[in-house]
Structures are given as structure tokens and as C-alpha cells.
């Protein structure tokens, strides 16, 4: 279903950054746990502000989750979505962690595909960026007490974006290693819950003001092992030739780009890869290359780590470049997709 029409301006592709540009349409589906099915088919409506009760559980308790995925235009003019089914499954898992009924994966994928179609003119040329989709699910039922909600909403909007970091950080990012956890063990760290990110804003900004690009958190229990940055998963190539990334647990989000990188490394490049606890001191002493993965970050090199009074310089990005070439080739439709990751719009 589609209601209304719109005609928002197209941005200047050459000055595109990772910031919001309103597009013509967004998607909305309402859910009610007392209905069968829980979720209605939804509608494509003009991009607009949403109305919500000030007593909604989202407003007081942050009962909401979100996703991020990209659509890319190929040199041949096709538009491709990257792993929308994986994002749909992760949003289900995140929603269940906050006691919300899961949004159907098939409906999630088809809604993303159709939304891109309706906003096709906002998909940048391949050399300038991509169309970023932001699905969200939240509790809209007015309630004063803390508990499960029966009334919910799923919204998806999109925006053309360029590089997450202004200028693209071609030399890599500087990270400040913090002896503190991003989230508590057993908490919502493995869910893409809205509140997880709100808490990271103040922390990251303190160090951005001192010249860093972001922070790297250690685990909450031992304050010793790598977990995540504010919004990406770290990988470290050790002197031994082994590529290591922290294992998934309650403190770490199961990144889609993280999983894609692991599969490319293992199955296409035949690399020695380990998912294990990685002490920061081992990175300082044995690390030769480091990068971080995420939908917004893609694969971004780390050029410098600062941990207490220790400064670790990482001057190579050869492996990251090789992995990124394969990943981008699949995303852009320039090479074979052996994993069935691509959905054509």
C-alpha cells in the first residue's frame, strides 16, 4: 500500500556525508500482540514526523531496537541490497531481548526492497556512496509501569550517505582504549537496542575532543579483553599470521559486516582465523594490522591505539585492503556472490 506523494530534493553527490537527507517515502507497520497476525502489511507513506504518546514505553524506557543496511547502485545501473535477511533476523533477536514480538523476516526484506524502489532516485552513483536504510521497531503503547507492551510499530526510512568519517579517514582511525565496558555482562550488548548507543555518546565525545576518532572498550568483567568501539567490531592480525576477533557474547553485537568478513577470510582467502578473547596487551605486543567492521564503517583501518601510556602504531593495511576488495566486489555486483548475500531491487 502507498499513500501520498512527495518530491524531496536530491543532494549534491560530490558533498555527500554520513548525515540525514530526507527521501520521498518511508515504511510503517503497526503491531498488536492481541491480533493475528501480530503485524499488519504496512504502508509506504511520505517521510514525515511520527506521532507517539508521551507515555509510550519507548519514551520512558527506551523499548526500541534498530538496524542499518545499505543499497548500492552498480556501474550497470542495477540496485543491490546487501544481506537484508541477516538484518531481519538480527532485528528479531534484538526485539525478543526487549520482549517485543519479532517482525517477520520476509516482510522485513520485502519492505526494504520496495522502499528502495520507491526512493530509487536517491540511490547515489556507485562512486559517491549508497542508500542507507534504518529499520526500527519500538513499543508505542502508553503505559506508566515497566513491562511488556502489546502495541508496537516498525518504521523504515532511508537516506543517501557517503563515508561515515568526514574525508573517509584514508590513513585510518585513532582509537583510545578505555578500561571500561560498553555494556554490562548479561545485559543488552548483543542486541541492537537504542539505549546501548545513547550511553556511548558522552564517552566517545570526550576523546573526540582530544583528537581521537572513537574509543575501543574492554570487557566489563576483567577490563582486559577487546570488545567493540562505539559501533564496530575489531579485528587484529597478529605477527603469527592469525587474524583474531573477539567471540560473540552478551557484550558484543553480532555484526553483519563482522560475519561477512569472517566468511570471506575463511572460505575465500583461506586465512587462519580465530574468534577468541583478545587481551589488549597482546594487541600492543603482537599486533601488526588492525581494522574495524560495521555497516557504517565498512572495513576501516586503525592506524593508532592509545592505551594508558602505551601508543601502538599500525602502519600496514594490506589484509584489510584485500578483504575490502572482495567485500565491495560482492556488494557492487562486480564479482561472484558465493554466499547468496545480494538481493536485487
Tab-separated table of C-alpha atoms in Angstrom:
chain	number	residue	atom	x	y	z
A	1	UNK	CA	0.000	0.000	0.000
A	2	UNK	CA	1.207	3.526	-0.758
A	3	UNK	CA	-0.304	6.791	0.415
A	4	UNK	CA	0.540	10.303	-0.754
A	5	UNK	CA	3.375	11.537	-2.923
A	6	UNK	CA	6.470	13.556	-2.297
A	7	UNK	CA	9.222	15.357	-4.128
A	8	UNK	CA	12.216	15.931	-1.872
A	9	UNK	CA	15.379	17.493	-3.377
A	10	UNK	CA	18.298	15.316	-4.459
A	11	UNK	CA	21.550	16.153	-2.617
A	12	UNK	CA	24.830	17.103	-4.251
A	13	UNK	CA	26.511	13.711	-4.651
A	14	UNK	CA	30.009	15.191	-4.508
A	15	UNK	CA	29.484	16.599	-0.999
A	16	UNK	CA	27.627	13.591	0.409
A	17	UNK	CA	28.433	12.710	4.038
A	18	UNK	CA	27.001	10.291	6.596
A	19	UNK	CA	24.119	12.573	7.525
A	20	UNK	CA	20.369	12.617	7.019
A	21	UNK	CA	18.864	13.562	3.683
A	22	UNK	CA	15.092	13.173	3.735
A	23	UNK	CA	13.771	10.960	0.931
A	24	UNK	CA	10.294	10.723	-0.566
A	25	UNK	CA	8.912	7.707	1.271
A	26	UNK	CA	9.222	5.688	4.453
A	27	UNK	CA	7.507	2.488	5.588
A	28	UNK	CA	5.295	1.924	8.624
A	29	UNK	CA	3.717	-1.235	10.029
A	30	UNK	CA	1.723	-1.430	13.259
A	31	UNK	CA	1.685	-4.454	15.542
A	32	UNK	CA	-0.642	-5.713	18.247
A	33	UNK	CA	0.037	-8.872	20.234
A	34	UNK	CA	-3.709	-9.417	20.581
A	35	UNK	CA	-4.141	-9.625	16.787
A	36	UNK	CA	-3.467	-12.483	14.378
A	37	UNK	CA	-1.197	-11.847	12.611
A	38	UNK	CA	0.544	-9.514	15.031
A	39	UNK	CA	1.837	-7.188	12.306
A	40	UNK	CA	-0.244	-5.580	9.568
A	41	UNK	CA	1.035	-5.342	5.998
A	42	UNK	CA	2.166	-1.768	6.497
A	43	UNK	CA	2.160	1.197	4.146
A	44	UNK	CA	4.627	3.375	2.245
A	45	UNK	CA	3.973	6.944	3.299
A	46	UNK	CA	5.702	10.298	2.731
A	47	UNK	CA	8.684	10.847	5.001
A	48	UNK	CA	7.244	12.728	7.952
A	49	UNK	CA	7.333	13.103	11.704
A	50	UNK	CA	5.640	10.312	13.618
A	51	UNK	CA	3.036	10.812	16.324
A	52	UNK	CA	3.516	8.958	19.586
A	53	UNK	CA	2.074	9.199	23.075
A	54	UNK	CA	4.390	10.814	25.634
A	55	UNK	CA	3.519	7.820	27.826
A	56	UNK	CA	4.745	5.275	25.259
A	57	UNK	CA	7.217	2.737	26.620
A	58	UNK	CA	9.712	3.891	24.008
A	59	UNK	CA	9.753	7.375	25.505
A	60	UNK	CA	10.252	6.424	29.172
A	61	UNK	CA	12.086	3.129	29.000
A	62	UNK	CA	13.784	3.097	25.595
A	63	UNK	CA	11.941	-0.034	24.446
A	64	UNK	CA	13.198	0.064	20.902
A	65	UNK	CA	15.699	-1.579	18.556
A	66	UNK	CA	17.056	-0.640	15.148
A	67	UNK	CA	19.053	-1.889	12.186
A	68	UNK	CA	21.258	-0.468	9.457
A	69	UNK	CA	21.815	-1.772	5.934
A	70	UNK	CA	22.758	-0.402	2.541
A	71	UNK	CA	21.598	-0.482	-1.064
A	72	UNK	CA	24.162	0.239	-3.752
A	73	UNK	CA	23.893	1.170	-7.410
A	74	UNK	CA	26.119	-0.829	-9.743
A	75	UNK	CA	28.031	0.520	-12.729
A	76	UNK	CA	25.463	-1.280	-14.886
A	77	UNK	CA	22.571	0.562	-13.259
A	78	UNK	CA	21.198	-2.208	-11.037
A	79	UNK	CA	20.464	-1.599	-7.353
A	80	UNK	CA	21.573	-4.245	-4.859
A	81	UNK	CA	20.754	-4.742	-1.177
A	82	UNK	CA	23.377	-6.459	0.960
A	83	UNK	CA	22.185	-9.247	3.289
A	84	UNK	CA	18.765	-7.815	4.238
A	85	UNK	CA	17.674	-11.215	5.562
A	86	UNK	CA	20.523	-11.169	8.097
A	87	UNK	CA	19.436	-7.753	9.318
A	88	UNK	CA	15.863	-9.007	9.582
A	89	UNK	CA	16.918	-11.959	11.730
A	90	UNK	CA	19.050	-9.760	13.963
A	91	UNK	CA	16.184	-7.312	14.488
A	92	UNK	CA	14.023	-10.247	15.538
A	93	UNK	CA	16.624	-11.334	18.091
A	94	UNK	CA	17.029	-7.783	19.401
A	95	UNK	CA	13.266	-7.320	19.704
A	96	UNK	CA	12.837	-10.564	21.615
A	97	UNK	CA	15.546	-9.464	24.069
A	98	UNK	CA	13.360	-6.423	24.850
A	99	UNK	CA	10.201	-8.598	24.976
A	100	UNK	CA	8.737	-7.343	21.714
A	101	UNK	CA	7.175	-9.728	19.167
A	102	UNK	CA	9.508	-10.322	16.195
A	103	UNK	CA	8.802	-8.645	12.879
A	104	UNK	CA	8.642	-11.308	10.109
A	105	UNK	CA	11.926	-11.586	8.185
A	106	UNK	CA	10.199	-11.994	4.819
A	107	UNK	CA	8.125	-8.866	5.436
A	108	UNK	CA	11.266	-7.038	6.582
A	109	UNK	CA	13.146	-7.925	3.387
A	110	UNK	CA	10.279	-7.150	1.023
A	111	UNK	CA	9.595	-3.836	2.774
A	112	UNK	CA	13.250	-2.829	2.410
A	113	UNK	CA	13.276	-3.799	-1.266
A	114	UNK	CA	10.081	-1.905	-2.041
A	115	UNK	CA	11.186	1.154	-0.061
A	116	UNK	CA	14.391	1.331	-2.110
A	117	UNK	CA	12.335	1.069	-5.309
A	118	UNK	CA	10.140	3.978	-4.263
A	119	UNK	CA	13.198	6.065	-3.358
A	120	UNK	CA	15.298	4.900	-6.324
A	121	UNK	CA	16.287	8.412	-7.379
A	122	UNK	CA	18.073	8.864	-4.037
A	123	UNK	CA	20.470	5.948	-4.611
A	124	UNK	CA	23.815	7.651	-5.366
A	125	UNK	CA	26.006	6.800	-8.348
A	126	UNK	CA	28.381	3.983	-7.335
A	127	UNK	CA	31.416	6.234	-6.911
A	128	UNK	CA	29.678	8.550	-4.423
A	129	UNK	CA	28.019	6.382	-1.798
A	130	UNK	CA	24.985	4.258	-1.047
A	131	UNK	CA	21.417	4.410	0.212
A	132	UNK	CA	21.387	3.679	3.937
A	133	UNK	CA	18.243	2.062	5.376
A	134	UNK	CA	17.310	2.447	9.034
A	135	UNK	CA	14.632	-0.030	10.188
A	136	UNK	CA	13.315	0.491	13.725
A	137	UNK	CA	10.926	-1.407	15.968
A	138	UNK	CA	9.579	0.169	19.137
A	139	UNK	CA	6.862	-0.073	21.785
A	140	UNK	CA	4.211	2.616	21.325
A	141	UNK	CA	1.684	1.506	23.937
A	142	UNK	CA	1.072	4.172	26.606
A	143	UNK	CA	1.981	2.692	29.972
A	144	UNK	CA	3.338	4.029	33.221
A	145	UNK	CA	4.799	0.848	34.656
A	146	UNK	CA	7.664	-1.233	33.330
A	147	UNK	CA	6.591	-4.352	31.471
A	148	UNK	CA	5.887	-5.947	28.081
A	149	UNK	CA	3.837	-3.925	25.600
A	150	UNK	CA	1.070	-5.094	23.284
A	151	UNK	CA	1.120	-2.223	20.781
A	152	UNK	CA	4.170	-1.683	18.581
A	153	UNK	CA	5.387	-0.024	15.425
A	154	UNK	CA	8.037	-0.772	12.829
A	155	UNK	CA	9.331	2.110	10.724
A	156	UNK	CA	11.921	2.065	7.945
A	157	UNK	CA	13.385	5.223	6.474
A	158	UNK	CA	16.377	5.728	4.220
A	159	UNK	CA	18.969	8.335	3.327
A	160	UNK	CA	21.773	8.609	0.767
A	161	UNK	CA	25.120	8.598	2.572
A	162	UNK	CA	28.816	8.969	1.926
A	163	UNK	CA	31.690	7.968	4.207
A	164	UNK	CA	30.950	7.632	7.942
A	165	UNK	CA	34.043	9.663	8.802
A	166	UNK	CA	34.446	13.009	7.082
A	167	UNK	CA	37.134	12.649	4.438
A	168	UNK	CA	36.917	8.862	4.666
A	169	UNK	CA	39.942	8.536	7.019
A	170	UNK	CA	42.207	7.167	4.251
A	171	UNK	CA	45.091	6.889	6.734
A	172	UNK	CA	42.975	5.012	9.286
A	173	UNK	CA	41.468	5.993	12.631
A	174	UNK	CA	42.949	6.789	16.042
A	175	UNK	CA	41.323	4.881	18.896
A	176	UNK	CA	41.555	5.496	22.624
A	177	UNK	CA	41.408	2.222	24.569
A	178	UNK	CA	39.224	2.561	27.657
A	179	UNK	CA	39.464	0.404	30.747
A	180	UNK	CA	35.701	0.215	30.949
A	181	UNK	CA	32.929	-1.789	29.372
A	182	UNK	CA	30.463	-0.568	26.771
A	183	UNK	CA	27.682	-2.629	28.354
A	184	UNK	CA	27.232	-4.910	31.356
A	185	UNK	CA	27.728	-8.688	31.134
A	186	UNK	CA	24.360	-10.348	30.632
A	187	UNK	CA	22.847	-7.050	29.504
A	188	UNK	CA	21.682	-5.903	26.080
A	189	UNK	CA	25.065	-5.690	24.361
A	190	UNK	CA	24.242	-8.442	21.876
A	191	UNK	CA	21.017	-6.652	20.884
A	192	UNK	CA	20.910	-3.558	18.696
A	193	UNK	CA	18.983	-1.734	21.402
A	194	UNK	CA	18.638	2.025	21.101
A	195	UNK	CA	19.843	2.697	24.645
A	196	UNK	CA	23.188	0.977	24.064
A	197	UNK	CA	24.211	3.763	21.707
A	198	UNK	CA	22.878	6.683	23.730
A	199	UNK	CA	25.216	5.773	26.561
A	200	UNK	CA	28.247	5.801	24.262
A	201	UNK	CA	27.804	9.373	23.004
A	202	UNK	CA	29.243	11.190	26.022
A	203	UNK	CA	32.158	8.772	26.399
A	204	UNK	CA	33.233	8.981	22.765
A	205	UNK	CA	32.875	12.751	22.605
A	206	UNK	CA	35.319	13.271	25.490
A	207	UNK	CA	38.036	11.624	23.427
A	208	UNK	CA	36.997	13.021	20.063
A	209	UNK	CA	37.579	16.443	21.600
A	210	UNK	CA	41.174	15.303	22.226
A	211	UNK	CA	41.797	14.259	18.635
A	212	UNK	CA	40.675	10.634	18.613
A	213	UNK	CA	38.178	9.247	16.118
A	214	UNK	CA	36.496	6.863	18.553
A	215	UNK	CA	37.066	4.691	21.614
A	216	UNK	CA	37.714	0.969	21.995
A	217	UNK	CA	36.074	-0.652	25.005
A	218	UNK	CA	37.491	-3.525	27.023
A	219	UNK	CA	35.331	-6.225	28.595
A	220	UNK	CA	33.296	-5.210	31.639
A	221	UNK	CA	34.432	-8.089	33.865
A	222	UNK	CA	38.227	-8.229	33.518
A	223	UNK	CA	38.866	-4.833	31.852
A	224	UNK	CA	41.416	-6.686	29.767
A	225	UNK	CA	39.904	-8.080	26.563
A	226	UNK	CA	38.798	-6.211	23.425
A	227	UNK	CA	35.053	-5.928	22.799
A	228	UNK	CA	33.853	-3.115	20.479
A	229	UNK	CA	34.190	0.526	19.567
A	230	UNK	CA	31.101	2.732	19.864
A	231	UNK	CA	29.666	0.973	16.825
A	232	UNK	CA	32.037	-1.518	15.177
A	233	UNK	CA	33.742	-4.893	15.684
A	234	UNK	CA	37.575	-5.002	15.869
A	235	UNK	CA	39.866	-7.415	14.012
A	236	UNK	CA	43.610	-7.782	14.670
A	237	UNK	CA	46.233	-9.507	12.525
A	238	UNK	CA	48.944	-10.900	14.784
A	239	UNK	CA	52.616	-11.355	13.981
A	240	UNK	CA	51.948	-15.105	13.750
A	241	UNK	CA	49.694	-14.512	10.732
A	242	UNK	CA	46.476	-15.315	12.600
A	243	UNK	CA	43.507	-12.952	12.227
A	244	UNK	CA	41.648	-12.610	15.538
A	245	UNK	CA	38.334	-11.046	16.523
A	246	UNK	CA	36.564	-11.225	19.907
A	247	UNK	CA	33.970	-14.017	20.240
A	248	UNK	CA	30.287	-13.185	20.414
A	249	UNK	CA	28.798	-12.926	23.890
A	250	UNK	CA	26.327	-10.739	25.783
A	251	UNK	CA	28.652	-7.714	25.474
A	252	UNK	CA	29.210	-7.872	21.706
A	253	UNK	CA	26.822	-7.178	18.838
A	254	UNK	CA	26.835	-9.885	16.129
A	255	UNK	CA	27.814	-7.549	13.307
A	256	UNK	CA	26.668	-8.384	9.775
A	257	UNK	CA	29.918	-6.992	8.327
A	258	UNK	CA	31.834	-8.893	11.020
A	259	UNK	CA	30.247	-12.153	9.908
A	260	UNK	CA	30.799	-11.301	6.234
A	261	UNK	CA	34.476	-10.581	6.903
A	262	UNK	CA	34.921	-13.866	8.765
A	263	UNK	CA	33.371	-15.867	5.936
A	264	UNK	CA	35.416	-14.132	3.249
A	265	UNK	CA	38.609	-14.610	5.270
A	266	UNK	CA	37.978	-18.294	5.924
A	267	UNK	CA	36.188	-19.501	2.815
A	268	UNK	CA	37.564	-17.318	0.019
A	269	UNK	CA	41.023	-16.260	1.224
A	270	UNK	CA	41.787	-19.407	3.287
A	271	UNK	CA	43.135	-17.373	6.185
A	272	UNK	CA	43.848	-18.657	9.674
A	273	UNK	CA	41.084	-17.008	11.710
A	274	UNK	CA	40.266	-17.237	15.405
A	275	UNK	CA	37.307	-15.973	17.406
A	276	UNK	CA	38.700	-15.769	20.910
A	277	UNK	CA	39.330	-13.487	23.848
A	278	UNK	CA	41.992	-10.992	22.773
A	279	UNK	CA	43.907	-9.181	25.545
A	280	UNK	CA	44.797	-5.579	24.798
A	281	UNK	CA	48.382	-6.263	25.832
A	282	UNK	CA	48.645	-8.976	23.163
A	283	UNK	CA	47.481	-6.449	20.583
A	284	UNK	CA	50.107	-3.953	21.755
A	285	UNK	CA	52.903	-6.524	21.650
A	286	UNK	CA	51.939	-8.780	18.717
A	287	UNK	CA	49.507	-6.858	16.525
A	288	UNK	CA	50.727	-5.849	13.055
A	289	UNK	CA	47.439	-4.727	11.482
A	290	UNK	CA	44.033	-3.765	12.830
A	291	UNK	CA	40.706	-2.763	11.337
A	292	UNK	CA	37.097	-2.400	12.459
A	293	UNK	CA	33.962	-3.582	10.689
A	294	UNK	CA	30.391	-2.306	10.547
A	295	UNK	CA	27.680	-1.310	8.094
A	296	UNK	CA	28.571	2.359	8.519
A	297	UNK	CA	32.335	1.831	8.974
A	298	UNK	CA	32.614	-0.942	6.317
A	299	UNK	CA	36.243	-2.092	6.910
A	300	UNK	CA	38.241	0.786	8.316
A	301	UNK	CA	41.926	0.627	9.231
A	302	UNK	CA	43.174	1.529	12.693
A	303	UNK	CA	46.433	3.445	12.462
A	304	UNK	CA	46.954	4.178	16.153
A	305	UNK	CA	45.875	2.746	19.502
A	306	UNK	CA	46.485	4.605	22.748
A	307	UNK	CA	46.238	2.507	25.906
A	308	UNK	CA	47.228	4.269	29.117
A	309	UNK	CA	50.783	5.459	28.381
A	310	UNK	CA	51.336	2.985	25.531
A	311	UNK	CA	50.989	4.048	21.899
A	312	UNK	CA	50.629	1.335	19.274
A	313	UNK	CA	51.182	2.371	15.655
A	314	UNK	CA	49.792	0.062	12.972
A	315	UNK	CA	51.203	1.093	9.627
A	316	UNK	CA	50.069	-1.743	7.344
A	317	UNK	CA	46.606	-2.309	5.905
A	318	UNK	CA	47.389	-4.946	3.302
A	319	UNK	CA	44.994	-7.585	4.646
A	320	UNK	CA	42.208	-5.099	5.240
A	321	UNK	CA	42.598	-3.926	1.632
A	322	UNK	CA	42.352	-7.475	0.315
A	323	UNK	CA	39.250	-8.245	2.385
A	324	UNK	CA	37.613	-4.948	1.461
A	325	UNK	CA	38.229	-5.536	-2.245
A	326	UNK	CA	36.361	-8.844	-2.084
A	327	UNK	CA	33.541	-7.464	0.069
A	328	UNK	CA	32.998	-4.410	-2.115
A	329	UNK	CA	33.175	-6.540	-5.231
A	330	UNK	CA	30.309	-8.687	-3.977
A	331	UNK	CA	28.301	-5.685	-2.761
A	332	UNK	CA	28.738	-3.905	-6.096
A	333	UNK	CA	27.915	-6.966	-8.189
A	334	UNK	CA	31.399	-6.949	-9.728
A	335	UNK	CA	32.293	-10.456	-8.590
A	336	UNK	CA	30.555	-13.737	-7.907
A	337	UNK	CA	28.405	-13.944	-4.770
A	338	UNK	CA	29.017	-17.488	-3.481
A	339	UNK	CA	27.111	-16.818	-0.245
A	340	UNK	CA	23.809	-15.622	-1.753
A	341	UNK	CA	24.130	-12.310	0.102
A	342	UNK	CA	22.795	-9.994	-2.597
A	343	UNK	CA	19.153	-9.111	-3.152
A	344	UNK	CA	18.466	-7.222	-6.376
A	345	UNK	CA	15.909	-4.438	-6.135
